[in-house]
XYZ file of N, CA and C in Angstrom:
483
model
N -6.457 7.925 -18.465
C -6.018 9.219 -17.952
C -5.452 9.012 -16.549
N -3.859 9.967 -16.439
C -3.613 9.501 -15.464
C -4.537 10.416 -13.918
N -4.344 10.220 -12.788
C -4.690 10.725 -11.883
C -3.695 11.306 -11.220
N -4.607 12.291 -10.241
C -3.779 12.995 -9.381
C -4.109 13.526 -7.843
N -2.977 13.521 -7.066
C -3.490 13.304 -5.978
C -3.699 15.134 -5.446
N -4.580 15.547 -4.398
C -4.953 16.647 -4.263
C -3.736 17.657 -3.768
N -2.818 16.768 -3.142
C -1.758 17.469 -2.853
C -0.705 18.405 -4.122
N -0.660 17.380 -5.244
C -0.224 18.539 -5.959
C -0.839 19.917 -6.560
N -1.657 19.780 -6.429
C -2.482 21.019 -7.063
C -3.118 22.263 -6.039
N -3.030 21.839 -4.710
C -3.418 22.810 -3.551
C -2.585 23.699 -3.738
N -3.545 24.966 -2.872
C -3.056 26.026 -2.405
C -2.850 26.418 -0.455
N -2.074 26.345 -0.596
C -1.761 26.052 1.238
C -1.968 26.965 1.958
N -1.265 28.658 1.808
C -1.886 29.089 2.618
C -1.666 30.456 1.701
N -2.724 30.934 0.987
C -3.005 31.862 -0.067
C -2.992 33.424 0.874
N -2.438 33.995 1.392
C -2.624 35.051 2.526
C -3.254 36.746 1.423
N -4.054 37.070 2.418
C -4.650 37.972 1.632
C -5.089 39.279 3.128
N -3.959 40.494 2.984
C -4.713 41.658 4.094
C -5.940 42.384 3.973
N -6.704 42.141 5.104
C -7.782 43.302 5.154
C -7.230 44.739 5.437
N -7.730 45.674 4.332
C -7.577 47.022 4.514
C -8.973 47.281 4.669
N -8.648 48.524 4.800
C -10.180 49.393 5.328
C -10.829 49.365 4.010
N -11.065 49.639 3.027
C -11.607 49.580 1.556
C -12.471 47.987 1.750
N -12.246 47.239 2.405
C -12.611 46.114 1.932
C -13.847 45.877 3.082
N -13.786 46.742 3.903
C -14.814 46.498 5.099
C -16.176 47.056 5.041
N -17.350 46.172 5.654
C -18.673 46.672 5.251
C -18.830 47.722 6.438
N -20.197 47.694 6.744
C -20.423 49.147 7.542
C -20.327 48.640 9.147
N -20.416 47.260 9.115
C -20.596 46.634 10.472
C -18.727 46.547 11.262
N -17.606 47.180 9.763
C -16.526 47.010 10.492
C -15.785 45.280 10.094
N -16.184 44.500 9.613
C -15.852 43.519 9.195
C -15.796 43.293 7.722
N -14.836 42.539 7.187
C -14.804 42.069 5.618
C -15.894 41.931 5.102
N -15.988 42.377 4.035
C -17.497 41.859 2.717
C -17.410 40.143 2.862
N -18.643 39.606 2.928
C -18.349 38.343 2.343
C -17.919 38.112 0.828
N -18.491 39.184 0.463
C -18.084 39.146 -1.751
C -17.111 39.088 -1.719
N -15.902 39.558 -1.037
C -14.690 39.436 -1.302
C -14.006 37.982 -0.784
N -14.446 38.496 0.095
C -14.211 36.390 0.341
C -14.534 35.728 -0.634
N -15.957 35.684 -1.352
C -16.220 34.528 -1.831
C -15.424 34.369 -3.274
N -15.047 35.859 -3.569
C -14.384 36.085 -5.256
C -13.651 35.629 -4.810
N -12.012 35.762 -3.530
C -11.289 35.170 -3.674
C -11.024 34.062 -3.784
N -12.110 33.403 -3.102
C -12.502 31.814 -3.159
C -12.662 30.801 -4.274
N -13.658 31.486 -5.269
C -13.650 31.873 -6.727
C -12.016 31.628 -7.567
N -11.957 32.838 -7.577
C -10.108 32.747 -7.838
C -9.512 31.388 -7.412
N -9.190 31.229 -6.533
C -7.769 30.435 -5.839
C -8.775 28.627 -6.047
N -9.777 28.768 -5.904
C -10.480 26.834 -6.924
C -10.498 27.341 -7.712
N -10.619 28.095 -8.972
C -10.198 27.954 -10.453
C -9.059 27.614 -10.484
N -7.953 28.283 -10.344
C -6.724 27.682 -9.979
C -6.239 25.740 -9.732
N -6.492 25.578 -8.644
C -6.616 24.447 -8.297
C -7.532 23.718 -9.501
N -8.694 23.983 -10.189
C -9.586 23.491 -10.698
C -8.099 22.815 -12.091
N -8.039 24.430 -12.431
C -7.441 24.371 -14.252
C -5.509 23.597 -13.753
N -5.179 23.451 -12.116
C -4.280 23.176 -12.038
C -4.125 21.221 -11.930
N -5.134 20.608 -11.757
C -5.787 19.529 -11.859
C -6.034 19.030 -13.019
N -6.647 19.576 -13.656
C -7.531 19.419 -15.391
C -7.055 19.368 -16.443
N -5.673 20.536 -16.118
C -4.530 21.350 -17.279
C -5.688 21.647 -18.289
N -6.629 22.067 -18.016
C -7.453 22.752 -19.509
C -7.960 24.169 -18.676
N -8.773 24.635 -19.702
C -9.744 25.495 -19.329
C -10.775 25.511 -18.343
N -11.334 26.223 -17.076
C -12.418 25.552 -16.708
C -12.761 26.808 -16.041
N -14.680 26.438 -16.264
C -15.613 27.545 -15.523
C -16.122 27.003 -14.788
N -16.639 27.814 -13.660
C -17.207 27.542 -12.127
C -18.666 27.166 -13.136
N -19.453 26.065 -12.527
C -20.581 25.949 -12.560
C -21.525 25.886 -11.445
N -21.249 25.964 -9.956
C -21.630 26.001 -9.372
C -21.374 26.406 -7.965
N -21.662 26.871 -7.055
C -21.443 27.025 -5.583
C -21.615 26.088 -4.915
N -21.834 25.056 -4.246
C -22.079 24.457 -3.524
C -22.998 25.121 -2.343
N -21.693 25.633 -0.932
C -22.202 26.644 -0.379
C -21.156 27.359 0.239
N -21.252 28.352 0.820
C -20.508 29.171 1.457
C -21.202 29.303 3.087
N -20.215 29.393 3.678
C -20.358 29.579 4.589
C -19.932 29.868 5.919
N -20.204 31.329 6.579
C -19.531 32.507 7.294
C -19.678 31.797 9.189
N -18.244 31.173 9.324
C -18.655 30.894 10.742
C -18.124 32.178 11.674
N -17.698 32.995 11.227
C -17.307 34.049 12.117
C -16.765 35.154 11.003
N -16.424 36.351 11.949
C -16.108 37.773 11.201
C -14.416 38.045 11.286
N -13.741 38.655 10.262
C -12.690 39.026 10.366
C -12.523 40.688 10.216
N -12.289 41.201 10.749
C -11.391 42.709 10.560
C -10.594 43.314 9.712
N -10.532 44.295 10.256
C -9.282 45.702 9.753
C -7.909 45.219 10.108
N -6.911 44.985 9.102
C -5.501 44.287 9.849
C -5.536 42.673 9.291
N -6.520 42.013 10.069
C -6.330 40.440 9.661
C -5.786 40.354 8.515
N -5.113 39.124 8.573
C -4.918 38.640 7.358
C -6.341 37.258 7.068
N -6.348 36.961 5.684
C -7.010 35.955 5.408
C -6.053 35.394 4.934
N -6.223 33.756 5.671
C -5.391 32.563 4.798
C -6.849 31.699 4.331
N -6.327 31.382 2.848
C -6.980 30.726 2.187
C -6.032 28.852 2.074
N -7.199 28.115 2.221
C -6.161 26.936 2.121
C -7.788 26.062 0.407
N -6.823 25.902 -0.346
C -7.636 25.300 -1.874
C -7.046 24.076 -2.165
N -8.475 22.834 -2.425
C -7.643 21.911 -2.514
C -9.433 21.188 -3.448
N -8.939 20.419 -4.113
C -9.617 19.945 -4.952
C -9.808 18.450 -4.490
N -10.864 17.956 -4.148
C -12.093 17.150 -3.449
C -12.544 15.928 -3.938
N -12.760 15.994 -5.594
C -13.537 14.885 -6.468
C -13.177 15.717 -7.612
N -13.464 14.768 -8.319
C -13.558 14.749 -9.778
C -14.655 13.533 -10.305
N -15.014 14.144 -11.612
C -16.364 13.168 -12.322
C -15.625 13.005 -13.460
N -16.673 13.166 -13.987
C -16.652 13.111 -16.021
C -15.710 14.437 -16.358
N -16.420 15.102 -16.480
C -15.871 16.485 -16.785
C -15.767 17.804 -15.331
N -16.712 17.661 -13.973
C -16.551 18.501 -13.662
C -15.567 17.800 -12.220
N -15.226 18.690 -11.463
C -14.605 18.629 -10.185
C -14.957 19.501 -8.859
N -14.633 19.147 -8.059
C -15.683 19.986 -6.399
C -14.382 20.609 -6.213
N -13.905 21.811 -5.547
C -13.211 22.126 -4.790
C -13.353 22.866 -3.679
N -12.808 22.672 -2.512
C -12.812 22.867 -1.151
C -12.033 24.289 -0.644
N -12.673 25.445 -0.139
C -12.275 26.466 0.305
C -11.952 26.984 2.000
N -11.306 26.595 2.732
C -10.738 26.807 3.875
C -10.285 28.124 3.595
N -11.453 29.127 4.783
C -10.590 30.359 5.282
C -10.338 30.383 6.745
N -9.309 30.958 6.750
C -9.263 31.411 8.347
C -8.518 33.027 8.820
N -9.346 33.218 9.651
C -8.768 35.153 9.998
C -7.427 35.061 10.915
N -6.495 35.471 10.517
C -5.241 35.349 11.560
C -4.725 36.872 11.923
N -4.858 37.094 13.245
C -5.203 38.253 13.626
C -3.030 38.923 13.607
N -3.056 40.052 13.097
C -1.779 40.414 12.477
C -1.091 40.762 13.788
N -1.070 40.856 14.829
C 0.109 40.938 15.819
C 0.124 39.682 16.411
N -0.919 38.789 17.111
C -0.607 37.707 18.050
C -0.503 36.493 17.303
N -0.765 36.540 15.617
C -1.021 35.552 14.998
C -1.792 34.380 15.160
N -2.636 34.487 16.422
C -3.844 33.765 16.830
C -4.839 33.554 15.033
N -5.295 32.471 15.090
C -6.202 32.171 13.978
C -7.511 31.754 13.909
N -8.548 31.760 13.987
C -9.565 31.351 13.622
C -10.526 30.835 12.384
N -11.225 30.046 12.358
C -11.569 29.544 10.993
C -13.019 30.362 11.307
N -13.049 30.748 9.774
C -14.014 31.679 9.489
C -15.336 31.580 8.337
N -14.619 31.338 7.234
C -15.897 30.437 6.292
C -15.145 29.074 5.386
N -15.838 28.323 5.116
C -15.883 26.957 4.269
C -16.697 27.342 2.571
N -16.349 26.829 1.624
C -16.872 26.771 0.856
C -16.459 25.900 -0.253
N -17.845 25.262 -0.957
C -17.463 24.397 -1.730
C -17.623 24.500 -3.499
N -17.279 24.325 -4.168
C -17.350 25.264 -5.892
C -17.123 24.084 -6.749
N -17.713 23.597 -7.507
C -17.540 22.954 -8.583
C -17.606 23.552 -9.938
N -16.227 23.091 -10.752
C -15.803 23.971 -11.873
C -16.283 22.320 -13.048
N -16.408 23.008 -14.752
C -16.024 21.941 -15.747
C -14.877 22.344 -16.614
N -14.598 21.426 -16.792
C -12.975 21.741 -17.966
C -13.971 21.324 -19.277
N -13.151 22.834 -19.713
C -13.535 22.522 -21.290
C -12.480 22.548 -22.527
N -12.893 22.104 -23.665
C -11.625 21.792 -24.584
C -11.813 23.277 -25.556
N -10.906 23.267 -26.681
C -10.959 24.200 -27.101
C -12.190 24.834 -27.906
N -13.216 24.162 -27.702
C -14.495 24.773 -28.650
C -15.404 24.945 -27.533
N -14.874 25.188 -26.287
C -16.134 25.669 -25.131
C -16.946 24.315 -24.773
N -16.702 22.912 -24.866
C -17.583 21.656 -24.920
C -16.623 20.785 -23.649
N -17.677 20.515 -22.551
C -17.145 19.780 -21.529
C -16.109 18.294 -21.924
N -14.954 18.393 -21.085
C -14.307 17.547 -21.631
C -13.802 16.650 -20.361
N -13.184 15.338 -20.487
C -13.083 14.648 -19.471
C -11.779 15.264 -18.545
N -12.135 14.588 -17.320
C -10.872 15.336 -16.176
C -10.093 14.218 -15.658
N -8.744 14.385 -15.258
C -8.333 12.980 -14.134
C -8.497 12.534 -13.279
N -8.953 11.253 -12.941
C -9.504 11.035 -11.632
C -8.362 12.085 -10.051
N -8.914 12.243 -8.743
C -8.168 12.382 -7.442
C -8.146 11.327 -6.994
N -7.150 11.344 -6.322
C -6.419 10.428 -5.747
C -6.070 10.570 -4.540
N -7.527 10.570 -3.670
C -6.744 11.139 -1.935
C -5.546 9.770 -1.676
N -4.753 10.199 -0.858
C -4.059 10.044 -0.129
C -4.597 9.470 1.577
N -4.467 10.851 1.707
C -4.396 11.486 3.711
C -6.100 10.478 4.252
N -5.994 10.164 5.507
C -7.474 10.497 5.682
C -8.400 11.706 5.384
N -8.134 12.570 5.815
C -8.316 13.691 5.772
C -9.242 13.853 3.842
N -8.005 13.584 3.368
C -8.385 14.032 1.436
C -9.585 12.806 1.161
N -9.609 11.662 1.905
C -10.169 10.461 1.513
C -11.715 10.822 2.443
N -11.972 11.724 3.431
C -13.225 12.303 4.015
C -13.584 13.087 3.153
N -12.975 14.220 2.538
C -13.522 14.909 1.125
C -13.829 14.310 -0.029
N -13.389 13.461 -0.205
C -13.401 13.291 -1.710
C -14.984 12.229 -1.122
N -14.897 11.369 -0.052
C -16.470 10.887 -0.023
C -17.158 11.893 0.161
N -17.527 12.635 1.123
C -18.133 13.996 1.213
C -18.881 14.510 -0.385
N -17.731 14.897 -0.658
C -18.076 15.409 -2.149
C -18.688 14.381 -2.856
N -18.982 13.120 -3.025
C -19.962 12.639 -3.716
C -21.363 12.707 -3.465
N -21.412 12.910 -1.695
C -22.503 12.858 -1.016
C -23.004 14.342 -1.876
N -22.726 15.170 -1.661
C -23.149 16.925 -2.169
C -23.637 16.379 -3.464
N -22.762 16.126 -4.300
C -23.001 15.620 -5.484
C -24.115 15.155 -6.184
N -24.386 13.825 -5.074
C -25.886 13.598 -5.211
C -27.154 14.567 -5.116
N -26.846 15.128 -3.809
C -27.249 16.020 -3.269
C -27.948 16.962 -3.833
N -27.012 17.392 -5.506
C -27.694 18.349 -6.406
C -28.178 18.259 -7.484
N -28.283 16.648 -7.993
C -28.384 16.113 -8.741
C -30.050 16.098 -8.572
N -30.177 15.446 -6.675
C -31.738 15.454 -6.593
C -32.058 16.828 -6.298
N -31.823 17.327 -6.109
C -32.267 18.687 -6.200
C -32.921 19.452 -7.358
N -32.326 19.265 -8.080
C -32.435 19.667 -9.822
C -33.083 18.852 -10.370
N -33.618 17.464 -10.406
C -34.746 16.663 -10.134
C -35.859 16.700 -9.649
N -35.940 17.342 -8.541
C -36.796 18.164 -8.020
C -37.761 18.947 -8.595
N -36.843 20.128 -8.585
C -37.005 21.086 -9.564
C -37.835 21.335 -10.747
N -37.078 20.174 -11.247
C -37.519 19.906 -13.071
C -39.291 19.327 -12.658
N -39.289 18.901 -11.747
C -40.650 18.344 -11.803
C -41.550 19.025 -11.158
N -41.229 19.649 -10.677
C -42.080 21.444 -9.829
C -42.519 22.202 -11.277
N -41.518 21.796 -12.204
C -41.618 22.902 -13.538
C -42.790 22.503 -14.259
């Protein structure tokens, strides 16, 4: 199977406005909406990688380093991390870019691992990534580290049970 490198399958800068509908009581964005869009735009990347079908199996984590507003825009930047057997990590970069000075700030990170499945719903193999950049070649180790990460975790677990 051939491989592919993360660059073709990203999403660069996914822009998404805050309206008032979308704001909690504190005046700032829901995180739910963040995280669905997040959701959204690595499936994408996931099934744009895989060319099959694929469901989120997991969150990794999310996580809110600051608040965005009424007006901001959200840029989303999606880019796919690792790949295994069947599943793959993908990487969620937001940042709030404030709509007149276009000043930006990074706001939450999150990480999502999806599996591709074939046509009877049964995990199926994926193509290896192929960083490139430094940058793609710090994720894609990263992402094995997590990897492990939940593997013992769920190991854990099983033996608590």
């Amino acid at each position: 199977m051939e491989g592919k490198t993360p660059a073709v399958t990203a999403i660069h800068d996914h822009t998404y406005r805050i309206f008032p509908n979308d704001l909690n009581a504190q005046g700032t964005v829901f995180g739910g909406l963040i995280m669905a869009e997040a959701d959204r735009l690595a499936h994408i990347v996931a099934e744009r990688h895989s060319s099959r079908i694929c469901v989120t199996a997991s969150v990794d984590s999310i996580v809110f380093h600051a608040p965005a507003g009424h007006g901001d825009n959200l840029i989303f930047q999606t880019s796919i991390n690792r790949s295994w057997h069947s599943s793959m990590e993908v990487g969620v970069k937001v940042t709030a870019e404030e709509r007149l000075t276009l000043e930006r700030k990074h706001i939450a990170s999150a990480y999502l691992t999806f599996v591709a499945l074939n046509d009877h719903g049964k995990p199926v193999s994926v193509p290896p990534v192929l960083p490139e950049s430094e940058e793609e070649k710090r994720r894609f180790n990263e992402a094995d580290l997590r990897r492990k990460n939940r593997i013992s975790l769920k190991k854990q677990k099983l033996e608590l049970s």
